Tab-separated table of C-alpha atoms in Angstrom:
chain	number	residue	atom	x	y	z
Q	1	MET	CA	14.593	-7.514	22.458
Q	2	PRO	CA	17.897	-8.798	23.884
Q	3	ILE	CA	16.329	-10.297	27.015
Q	4	VAL	CA	16.387	-14.058	26.857
Q	5	VAL	CA	14.002	-16.208	28.880
Q	6	ASN	CA	15.762	-19.301	30.204
Q	7	LEU	CA	12.633	-20.965	31.504
Q	8	ASP	CA	13.288	-24.166	29.563
Q	9	VAL	CA	16.794	-24.423	31.067
Q	10	MET	CA	15.404	-24.034	34.598
Q	11	LEU	CA	12.631	-26.526	33.897
Q	12	ALA	CA	15.204	-29.048	32.684
Q	13	LYS	CA	17.376	-28.440	35.773
Q	14	ARG	CA	14.389	-29.023	38.067
Q	15	LYS	CA	13.179	-31.928	35.909
Q	16	MET	CA	9.753	-30.337	35.655
Q	17	SER	CA	7.419	-30.183	32.681
Q	18	LEU	CA	5.685	-27.042	31.442
Q	19	THR	CA	2.317	-28.613	32.258
Q	20	GLU	CA	3.395	-29.251	35.833
Q	21	LEU	CA	4.637	-25.688	36.226
Q	22	SER	CA	1.446	-24.387	34.694
Q	23	GLU	CA	-0.662	-26.332	37.215
Q	24	LYS	CA	1.464	-25.190	40.139
Q	25	ILE	CA	1.471	-21.480	39.360
Q	26	GLY	CA	-2.010	-21.254	37.837
Q	27	ILE	CA	-1.003	-19.824	34.454
Q	28	SER	CA	-2.187	-21.441	31.245
Q	29	ILE	CA	0.237	-23.509	29.137
Q	30	ALA	CA	-0.440	-21.197	26.191
Q	31	ASN	CA	0.788	-18.179	28.164
Q	32	LEU	CA	3.790	-20.066	29.515
Q	33	SER	CA	4.665	-21.162	25.972
Q	34	ILE	CA	4.584	-17.514	24.859
Q	35	LEU	CA	6.952	-16.697	27.716
Q	36	LYS	CA	9.231	-19.665	27.009
Q	37	SER	CA	9.484	-18.956	23.287
Q	38	GLY	CA	10.455	-15.327	23.933
Q	39	LYS	CA	7.372	-13.942	22.187
Q	40	GLY	CA	6.117	-12.301	25.364
Q	41	LYS	CA	6.380	-8.517	25.645
Q	42	ALA	CA	6.450	-8.271	29.436
Q	43	ILE	CA	6.283	-10.336	32.592
Q	44	ARG	CA	4.410	-9.403	35.748
Q	45	PHE	CA	6.287	-9.402	39.077
Q	46	SER	CA	3.589	-11.715	40.435
Q	47	THR	CA	4.236	-14.234	37.636
Q	48	LEU	CA	7.992	-14.003	38.174
Q	49	GLU	CA	7.487	-14.486	41.898
Q	50	SER	CA	5.355	-17.599	41.344
Q	51	ILE	CA	7.845	-19.110	38.887
Q	52	CYS	CA	10.807	-18.402	41.202
Q	53	LYS	CA	8.902	-19.867	44.151
Q	54	VAL	CA	8.026	-23.094	42.348
Q	55	LEU	CA	11.388	-23.544	40.624
Q	56	ASP	CA	13.321	-22.373	43.704
Q	57	CYS	CA	15.484	-19.944	41.779
Q	58	GLN	CA	16.259	-16.250	41.321
Q	59	PRO	CA	14.758	-13.949	38.613
Q	60	GLY	CA	18.247	-13.792	37.093
Q	61	ASP	CA	18.133	-17.534	36.509
Q	62	ILE	CA	15.106	-17.095	34.307
Q	63	LEU	CA	15.855	-13.789	32.615
Q	64	GLU	CA	19.167	-12.973	31.020
Q	65	TYR	CA	20.402	-9.853	29.240
Q	66	MET	CA	22.367	-10.408	26.050
Q	67	SER	CA	24.054	-7.874	23.754
Q	68	THR	CA	22.186	-7.222	20.505
Q	69	THR	CA	24.903	-8.934	18.412
Q	70	ASP	CA	24.839	-12.082	20.564
Q	71	TYR	CA	21.051	-12.030	20.640
Q	72	ASN	CA	20.847	-11.770	16.850
Q	73	LYS	CA	23.340	-14.640	16.530
Q	74	LEU	CA	21.251	-16.736	18.894
Q	75	MET	CA	18.090	-15.963	16.958
Q	76	ARG	CA	19.793	-16.767	13.657
Q	77	PHE	CA	21.304	-20.079	14.695
Q	78	GLY	CA	18.728	-21.026	17.324
W	1	MET	CA	-25.360	-6.365	34.184
W	2	LYS	CA	-25.479	-9.304	31.790
W	3	LYS	CA	-27.715	-8.881	28.761
W	4	THR	CA	-30.396	-11.436	28.011
W	5	VAL	CA	-30.626	-13.227	24.659
W	6	PHE	CA	-33.656	-11.080	23.767
W	7	GLN	CA	-31.777	-7.838	24.531
W	8	ARG	CA	-28.797	-8.980	22.466
W	9	ARG	CA	-31.080	-9.871	19.561
W	10	LEU	CA	-32.855	-6.522	19.906
W	11	ASP	CA	-29.502	-4.689	19.856
W	12	ARG	CA	-28.504	-6.605	16.722
W	13	PHE	CA	-31.855	-5.860	15.083
W	14	ILE	CA	-31.615	-2.118	15.850
W	15	PHE	CA	-28.064	-2.012	14.478
W	16	PHE	CA	-29.092	-3.949	11.371
W	17	PHE	CA	-32.175	-1.756	10.810
W	18	ALA	CA	-30.198	1.489	11.240
W	19	SER	CA	-27.488	0.198	8.875
W	20	ALA	CA	-30.067	-0.809	6.265
W	21	CYS	CA	-31.669	2.654	6.472
W	22	LEU	CA	-28.255	4.322	6.188
W	23	ILE	CA	-27.477	2.273	3.082
W	24	LEU	CA	-30.873	2.409	1.369
W	25	LEU	CA	-31.876	6.028	2.050
W	26	PRO	CA	-29.035	7.726	0.137
W	27	LEU	CA	-29.389	5.141	-2.625
W	28	LEU	CA	-33.095	5.927	-3.109
W	29	LEU	CA	-32.505	9.678	-2.976
W	30	LEU	CA	-29.641	9.309	-5.427
W	31	ILE	CA	-31.822	7.383	-7.882
W	32	SER	CA	-34.602	10.001	-7.635
W	33	GLU	CA	-32.133	12.857	-8.144
W	34	ILE	CA	-30.330	11.294	-11.097
W	35	GLY	CA	-33.635	10.358	-12.713
W	36	ASP	CA	-34.634	14.036	-12.900
W	37	GLU	CA	-34.658	15.159	-16.557
W	38	GLN	CA	-33.997	18.822	-15.819
W	39	PRO	CA	-32.064	18.714	-12.584
W	40	LEU	CA	-32.191	21.642	-10.217
W	41	ILE	CA	-28.645	22.337	-9.228
W	42	GLN	CA	-28.017	24.035	-5.956
W	43	GLY	CA	-24.863	25.899	-5.404
W	44	GLU	CA	-23.553	29.311	-4.732
W	45	ILE	CA	-24.355	30.581	-8.223
W	46	ILE	CA	-23.523	34.262	-8.058
W	47	SER	CA	-23.094	37.072	-10.531
W	48	PRO	CA	-19.625	38.639	-10.537
W	49	SER	CA	-21.162	41.925	-11.748
W	50	GLY	CA	-23.393	41.992	-8.682
W	51	ARG	CA	-26.700	41.433	-10.496
W	52	THR	CA	-29.407	40.557	-8.028
W	53	ASP	CA	-32.227	39.781	-10.485
W	54	THR	CA	-33.034	36.135	-10.781
W	55	LEU	CA	-35.124	34.071	-13.228
W	56	GLN	CA	-32.806	34.423	-16.175
W	57	THR	CA	-32.896	32.187	-19.192
W	58	PHE	CA	-29.884	30.933	-21.084
W	59	PRO	CA	-29.807	28.563	-24.089
W	60	ASN	CA	-28.988	25.598	-21.875
W	61	ALA	CA	-30.178	26.616	-18.419
W	62	TYR	CA	-32.359	28.831	-16.251
W	63	VAL	CA	-31.197	30.680	-13.182
W	64	VAL	CA	-34.348	30.098	-11.146
W	65	GLY	CA	-33.599	31.529	-7.766
W	66	PRO	CA	-30.866	32.767	-5.518
W	67	GLY	CA	-27.983	30.379	-5.973
W	68	GLN	CA	-29.991	27.890	-8.055
W	69	ILE	CA	-29.654	26.834	-11.659
W	70	ARG	CA	-31.796	24.390	-13.650
W	71	ILE	CA	-30.030	22.652	-16.513
W	72	LYS	CA	-32.210	22.010	-19.583
W	73	GLU	CA	-30.271	19.173	-21.158
W	74	SER	CA	-27.730	17.822	-18.766
W	75	SER	CA	-24.990	15.462	-19.830
W	76	THR	CA	-24.284	12.248	-17.913
W	77	LYS	CA	-21.291	13.877	-16.267
W	78	MET	CA	-23.447	16.815	-15.171
W	79	LYS	CA	-26.148	14.431	-13.895
W	80	TYR	CA	-23.732	12.526	-11.687
W	81	LEU	CA	-21.292	15.201	-10.630
W	82	ALA	CA	-23.110	18.509	-10.253
W	83	PRO	CA	-24.056	19.598	-6.702
W	84	ARG	CA	-27.793	19.133	-6.178
W	85	ALA	CA	-30.593	20.851	-4.282
W	86	ILE	CA	-31.821	17.844	-2.283
W	87	ILE	CA	-28.889	15.474	-2.119
W	88	ASP	CA	-25.535	15.670	-3.772
W	89	PRO	CA	-24.777	12.406	-5.643
W	90	MET	CA	-21.168	12.492	-4.519
W	91	TYR	CA	-22.140	12.984	-0.875
W	92	ALA	CA	-24.765	10.245	-1.226
W	93	LEU	CA	-22.096	7.898	-2.575
W	94	LEU	CA	-19.789	8.803	0.308
W	95	PHE	CA	-22.628	8.209	2.762
W	96	PHE	CA	-23.365	4.862	1.120
W	97	ILE	CA	-19.722	3.717	1.264
W	98	SER	CA	-19.415	4.946	4.869
W	99	ALA	CA	-22.492	2.946	5.872
W	100	ILE	CA	-21.006	-0.192	4.287
W	101	ILE	CA	-17.701	0.390	6.118
W	102	VAL	CA	-19.560	0.804	9.418
W	103	VAL	CA	-21.513	-2.416	8.845
W	104	VAL	CA	-18.521	-4.467	7.699
W	105	PHE	CA	-15.886	-3.284	10.159
W	106	PHE	CA	-17.864	-2.276	13.225
W	107	TRP	CA	-20.491	-5.041	13.277
W	108	ASN	CA	-18.893	-6.743	16.277
W	109	PHE	CA	-17.554	-3.552	17.858
W	110	SER	CA	-17.412	-3.791	21.608
W	111	TYR	CA	-16.970	-0.865	23.980
W	112	LYS	CA	-15.261	-3.192	26.439
W	113	ASN	CA	-12.560	-4.115	23.935
W	114	PRO	CA	-12.606	-1.406	21.232
W	115	PHE	CA	-9.008	-1.563	20.045
W	116	THR	CA	-9.080	-4.316	17.465
W	117	LYS	CA	-7.186	-4.617	14.204
W	118	LYS	CA	-10.502	-4.807	12.349
W	119	ALA	CA	-11.697	-1.466	13.738
W	120	LEU	CA	-8.317	0.106	12.956
W	121	PHE	CA	-8.484	-1.216	9.389
W	122	GLY	CA	-12.008	0.202	9.048
W	123	LEU	CA	-10.818	3.607	10.210
W	124	GLN	CA	-7.854	3.505	7.817
W	125	ILE	CA	-10.145	2.692	4.895
W	126	GLY	CA	-12.554	5.428	6.011
W	127	CYS	CA	-9.718	7.969	6.116
W	128	ALA	CA	-8.460	6.942	2.673
W	129	ILE	CA	-11.942	7.193	1.143
W	130	LEU	CA	-12.596	10.556	2.769
W	131	LEU	CA	-9.243	11.865	1.529
W	132	ILE	CA	-10.044	10.713	-2.018
W	133	PHE	CA	-13.478	12.322	-1.719
W	134	PHE	CA	-11.956	15.571	-0.420
W	135	VAL	CA	-9.594	15.827	-3.407
W	136	ALA	CA	-12.294	14.746	-5.892
W	137	ASN	CA	-14.731	17.288	-4.455
W	138	PHE	CA	-12.166	20.052	-4.890
W	139	PHE	CA	-11.720	19.205	-8.586
W	140	ARG	CA	-15.474	18.685	-9.011
W	141	ASN	CA	-16.165	22.208	-7.723
W	142	GLN	CA	-13.548	23.612	-10.077
W	143	TRP	CA	-15.116	21.764	-13.013
W	144	PHE	CA	-18.616	22.909	-12.046
W	145	ASP	CA	-17.476	26.525	-11.899
W	146	GLU	CA	-16.186	26.212	-15.470
W	147	GLN	CA	-19.508	24.654	-16.524
W	148	VAL	CA	-21.573	27.446	-14.940
W	149	ARG	CA	-19.424	30.080	-16.616
W	150	HIS	CA	-19.796	28.313	-19.954
W	151	ILE	CA	-23.574	27.783	-19.669
W	152	THR	CA	-24.333	31.320	-18.528
W	153	ASN	CA	-21.874	32.991	-20.916
W	154	ASP	CA	-19.724	34.193	-18.011
W	155	GLN	CA	-22.644	36.042	-16.405
W	156	PHE	CA	-22.693	33.747	-13.385
W	157	ILE	CA	-20.015	31.875	-11.549
W	158	TYR	CA	-20.008	29.103	-8.997
W	159	ASP	CA	-18.703	30.552	-5.772
W	160	ARG	CA	-16.643	27.544	-4.735
W	161	PRO	CA	-16.784	26.830	-1.024
W	162	SER	CA	-13.396	26.856	0.669
W	163	PRO	CA	-12.052	23.290	1.020
W	164	LEU	CA	-11.040	24.055	4.608
W	165	ALA	CA	-14.611	25.034	5.489
W	166	SER	CA	-16.078	21.775	4.178
W	167	PRO	CA	-17.421	19.244	6.705
W	168	GLU	CA	-15.443	16.390	5.132
W	169	PHE	CA	-12.191	18.184	5.911
W	170	TRP	CA	-13.022	18.404	9.620
W	171	ILE	CA	-14.381	14.857	9.687
W	172	LEU	CA	-11.151	13.723	8.032
W	173	LEU	CA	-9.115	15.430	10.765
W	174	VAL	CA	-11.229	13.757	13.464
W	175	LEU	CA	-10.874	10.368	11.737
W	176	VAL	CA	-7.101	10.752	11.406
W	177	ARG	CA	-6.851	11.580	15.127
W	178	LEU	CA	-9.115	8.636	15.946
W	179	MET	CA	-7.000	6.388	13.746
W	180	MET	CA	-3.850	7.460	15.617
W	181	ILE	CA	-5.553	6.711	18.939
W	182	PHE	CA	-6.686	3.313	17.673
W	183	ARG	CA	-3.225	2.507	16.309
W	184	LYS	CA	-1.735	3.186	19.731
W	185	GLY	CA	-4.612	1.327	21.398
W	186	VAL	CA	-4.082	-1.764	19.245
W	187	ARG	CA	-0.343	-1.707	20.038
W	188	LEU	CA	-1.006	-1.393	23.780
W	189	GLN	CA	-3.671	-4.093	23.602
W	190	LYS	CA	-1.195	-6.425	21.886
W	191	GLU	CA	1.382	-5.677	24.576
W	192	ALA	CA	-1.188	-6.320	27.287
W	193	ASP	CA	-2.145	-9.616	25.625
W	194	LEU	CA	1.530	-10.636	25.542
W	195	THR	CA	2.138	-9.713	29.166
W	196	ILE	CA	2.296	-12.900	31.143
C-alpha cells in the first residue's frame, strides 16, 4: 500500500521515544510498532488525533502518499 | 456472565464425551457390519422388467425383500464398499473422519471470536474430504450397479440415487458457503487486528 507512515521521523524531530509516546497516548508499544513499521492496515481517527496532539503536528506529517514505483523502490532499498 | 471453573470443565467434558461418542459409535457399527459373513445389502435393487416378486435365489445371492440383497460369499471389496442396511461403511468412515476434524479443529472454537485460521483450515479440509467422498460415492454406486447386474444375471439392477439428491452434495454446498464466509471473516479479523 503506497501510504508511508513517517512516525519515526516525527518522533526524531520531537526527540521523543516510542515508549514515551505510547505512555502519553495510551496505545501499546506493540501496536505503535506495527504502525511505525507500516504493517498496519488502518488507523483510527482517534489514534491519529492523539498522535497529532502529543507530537504537535498535522496528519499529513505522519502519513504520506507515495506513487507505487517510489513505494516499491523504498521497500526494496529500505 | 462469566463462567465458573466447574461450568468450563463441564462444557469441556460434554464436548469430549460427545466427540468420543461420535468417533466410537460409527467405528463399532462399522466393525459389526463388516464382520457379517453374509452381509445384507440395502439399496434400491429393482427389476427392470417390473417383477414385483421377492425372495429370489441366485448362485451368489438372495433377493430377500424389496430393495434388499444378501450376498452369500462377499469379496473384501464388496464387504467394504457395498451400501449396507444398517450403516454404510463409507458413510461411517466419513462420519468418523468428520468427528476427528471437529475435535481437532474446533476444540477451542469460541462464538465470541469464531473467525480463526484454524477453523478456516478445518472447514477447507472438511470440504476437500466431502468432495472426495462425493466423487468416490458416485463411482462406488456405478460399480455396485455392475455387481448387482452380474450377480443376478441382469434380472435386477441397482437404481443409483441421483448425485444431486444426496445429502453430502447439499452439505458440501453449505460447507463451501461457510468456508467463503469464514475466509472473509478471517480477512476482516486480520484487518481489525491490524487497525491501530
